[in-house]
Amino acid sequence: MKITDAQFVMGAMSMAQLPKDGKPEIAMVGRSNVGKSSLINTLLGRKNLARTSNQPGKTRQLNYYRINDLFYFVDLPGYGYAKVSKSEQEKWGKLIEGYLLNREELLMVIQLIDVRHPPAESDIHMYQWLAGKGFEPVIIGTKADKIARGQWQKHLSMIRKNMGVLAHHPVLLFSAESKYGCENVWSMITDRLSEAGFLEENPLLEEDSTPR
């Protein structure tokens, strides 16, 4: 996909604040500091569009990024961050659940897992919740550059087994450092947009802008 325009639009703290233009939305979910912002920046070929931080728990709202005036990436607050108060965790949880269950514009959910480690209990619960609600999530193992290439398949199999990922739900590898996996992720996104009828008349699809 040729990216001609990508911009941060808003950070929403409630459903009432969400955009009302009807554009499809692709949500990114995952534990705090798993690399959601890095994924967005890498896919778009930008360095700092989505702010990254070494300190977990920085994303406390639904962050909207409009792509080619066609669709949105939505960066959801990270789950499973123990240093946040219980009341704050519950607040984020209600916002995330309310968005996922009630947002009609939501077209696709991407769940990010740190491929270096076995999935956390919160990762497993999130996936099982998504699958149980009828979502067709794409699972992305981030930080692939941090493990030896010969170990990739082992770690992918670990994610599938430990999370009980259904056979038809894809599990992909990704590295923001090397940009490995960008083409596969974009393929999943454009396929989903095409299936839903959002790309048929968009001339910007003719060129691939995947960062190299």
C-alpha positions as MATLAB code, in Angstrom:
seq = 'MKITDAQFVMGAMSMAQLPKDGKPEIAMVGRSNVGKSSLINTLLGRKNLARTSNQPGKTRQLNYYRINDLFYFVDLPGYGYAKVSKSEQEKWGKLIEGYLLNREELLMVIQLIDVRHPPAESDIHMYQWLAGKGFEPVIIGTKADKIARGQWQKHLSMIRKNMGVLAHHPVLLFSAESKYGCENVWSMITDRLSEAGFLEENPLLEEDSTPR';
ca = [
       0.000    0.000    0.000;
       1.301    3.441   -0.897;
       1.122    5.673    2.177;
       0.526    9.265    1.111;
      -0.877   10.561    4.378;
      -0.678    9.294    7.947;
      -1.464   11.411   10.949;
      -2.363   11.225   14.597;
      -5.952   12.389   14.889;
      -6.956   12.117   18.526;
      -6.715   10.319   21.819;
     -10.129    9.290   23.114;
     -10.947    8.582   26.745;
     -14.535    7.473   26.103;
     -16.713    6.008   23.371;
     -18.493    9.340   23.004;
     -15.281   10.945   21.741;
     -14.622    8.492   18.895;
     -14.658    9.620   15.229;
     -18.039    9.596   13.537;
     -16.916    9.427    9.895;
     -17.595    5.702    9.525;
     -14.096    4.775    8.334;
     -12.979    1.205    9.145;
     -10.715    0.711   12.140;
      -7.877   -1.724   12.793;
      -7.189   -2.106   16.505;
      -3.849   -3.015   18.084;
      -4.030   -4.816   21.437;
      -1.263   -6.196   23.621;
       0.574   -5.974   26.900;
       2.249   -2.729   27.881;
       5.554   -2.180   26.066;
       4.974   -5.035   23.598;
       5.613   -2.746   20.628;
       2.246   -1.483   19.357;
       3.568    2.017   18.647;
       6.691    0.602   17.002;
       4.537   -1.585   14.769;
       2.465    1.408   13.667;
       5.549    3.545   12.975;
       7.272    0.780   11.018;
       4.227   -0.066    8.910;
       3.821    3.586    7.997;
       7.503    4.284    7.444;
       7.494    6.976   10.133;
       9.873    7.360   13.054;
       7.810    9.129   15.664;
       4.188    9.298   14.511;
       3.180    6.950   17.305;
       5.140    7.808   20.412;
       7.193    4.977   21.835;
       8.442    4.722   25.390;
      10.582    2.388   27.481;
       8.190    3.008   30.345;
       5.144    0.693   30.204;
       1.653    2.052   30.730;
       2.099    5.266   28.762;
      -0.879    4.717   26.442;
      -3.954    5.507   28.531;
      -6.460    6.245   25.794;
      -7.576    5.070   22.383;
      -5.041    6.663   20.038;
      -6.332    7.155   16.482;
      -4.083    7.344   13.398;
      -5.761    8.102   10.071;
      -4.173    6.432    7.049;
      -4.685    7.843    3.511;
      -8.002    9.278    4.723;
      -9.251    5.717    4.247;
      -9.003    3.868    7.563;
      -7.628    4.132   11.101;
      -5.072    2.325   13.187;
      -6.282    2.388   16.788;
      -3.679    1.865   19.501;
      -5.420    0.565   22.624;
      -4.027    0.898   26.173;
      -1.681   -1.928   27.081;
      -3.005   -4.549   29.457;
      -1.219   -6.488   32.198;
       0.860   -3.646   33.652;
       1.110   -4.458   37.353;
       2.407   -1.063   38.519;
      -0.825    0.654   37.534;
      -3.376    0.827   40.319;
      -6.198   -1.692   40.324;
      -8.766    1.055   39.764;
      -6.783    2.350   36.778;
      -6.514   -1.163   35.338;
     -10.267   -1.607   35.692;
     -10.851    1.748   33.983;
      -8.670    0.770   31.032;
     -10.271   -2.667   30.913;
     -13.759   -1.198   30.638;
     -12.641    1.186   27.891;
     -10.980   -1.618   25.898;
     -13.884   -4.033   26.325;
     -16.481   -1.389   25.528;
     -14.622   -0.442   22.365;
     -14.111   -3.992   21.145;
     -17.696   -5.054   21.807;
     -19.549   -1.966   20.648;
     -17.550   -0.225   17.925;
     -19.316   -0.905   14.634;
     -16.417    0.501   12.609;
     -13.997   -2.069   14.056;
     -12.887   -4.253   11.151;
      -9.843   -6.098   12.432;
      -7.988   -6.822   15.671;
      -4.233   -7.370   15.775;
      -2.911   -8.865   19.012;
       0.785   -8.370   19.706;
       2.842  -10.845   21.740;
       6.522  -10.504   22.724;
       7.890  -13.516   20.855;
      10.878  -13.858   23.203;
       8.785  -15.105   26.099;
       5.908  -17.535   26.669;
       2.557  -15.698   26.424;
       1.509  -14.158   29.720;
      -1.767  -15.097   31.363;
      -3.230  -11.769   30.252;
      -2.227  -12.543   26.629;
      -3.979  -15.905   26.823;
      -7.106  -14.396   28.371;
      -7.245  -11.664   25.719;
      -6.933  -14.113   22.835;
      -9.499  -16.517   24.279;
     -11.874  -13.616   24.902;
     -11.459  -12.372   21.318;
     -11.950  -15.835   19.830;
     -14.925  -16.469   22.082;
     -16.582  -13.241   20.909;
     -16.223  -14.263   17.270;
     -13.273  -12.052   16.329;
     -10.744  -13.275   13.760;
      -7.569  -11.782   15.250;
      -4.149  -11.737   13.650;
      -1.433  -12.596   16.182;
       1.925  -10.877   15.734;
       5.054  -11.966   17.584;
       7.099   -8.787   18.033;
      10.843   -8.278   18.625;
      11.808  -11.190   16.377;
      15.280   -9.688   15.943;
      15.968  -10.393   19.620;
      16.032  -14.169   19.115;
      18.063  -16.315   16.723;
      16.424  -16.928   13.369;
      16.745  -20.663   13.924;
      14.507  -20.332   16.986;
      11.677  -18.502   15.234;
       9.538  -21.527   14.455;
       9.957  -22.851   17.975;
       8.717  -19.589   19.454;
       5.796  -19.333   17.013;
       4.766  -22.866   17.945;
       5.011  -21.912   21.626;
       2.598  -19.031   21.079;
       0.109  -21.226   19.214;
       0.238  -24.016   21.774;
       0.203  -21.927   24.951;
      -2.573  -19.630   23.764;
      -4.616  -22.308   22.033;
      -4.635  -20.317   18.794;
      -7.138  -21.705   16.295;
      -5.606  -23.144   13.132;
      -7.143  -20.515   10.844;
      -5.905  -17.567   12.927;
      -2.526  -16.442   11.546;
       0.532  -15.998   13.751;
       3.192  -13.784   12.165;
       6.662  -12.635   13.137;
       7.640   -8.979   13.135;
      10.667   -6.843   13.933;
      10.577   -3.062   14.097;
      14.381   -3.073   14.101;
      14.858   -4.999   10.845;
      11.373   -4.357    9.426;
      10.969   -8.101    8.962;
       7.330   -9.069    8.533;
       6.049   -5.722    7.219;
       4.895   -7.208    3.935;
       3.036  -10.044    5.649;
       1.283   -7.694    8.052;
       0.269   -5.318    5.258;
      -1.005   -8.280    3.247;
      -3.305   -9.261    6.105;
      -4.542   -5.691    6.498;
      -5.215   -5.046    2.807;
      -6.908   -8.435    2.406;
      -9.260   -7.633    5.260;
     -10.006   -4.166    3.888;
     -10.603   -5.584    0.410;
     -12.903   -8.318    1.688;
     -14.977   -5.651    3.418;
     -15.180   -3.597    0.203;
     -13.103   -0.602    1.321;
     -10.306   -0.801   -1.241;
     -11.998   -1.407   -4.577;
     -11.862    2.199   -5.770;
      -8.730    3.373   -3.992;
      -5.891    4.129   -6.447;
      -3.357    4.233   -3.621;
      -3.325    0.441   -3.463;
      -1.401    0.033   -6.672;
       1.987    0.683   -5.089;
       3.639   -0.988   -2.132;
       5.110    1.396    0.407;
       6.276   -1.271    2.824;
       9.510    0.024    4.400;
      12.601   -1.878    3.307;
];
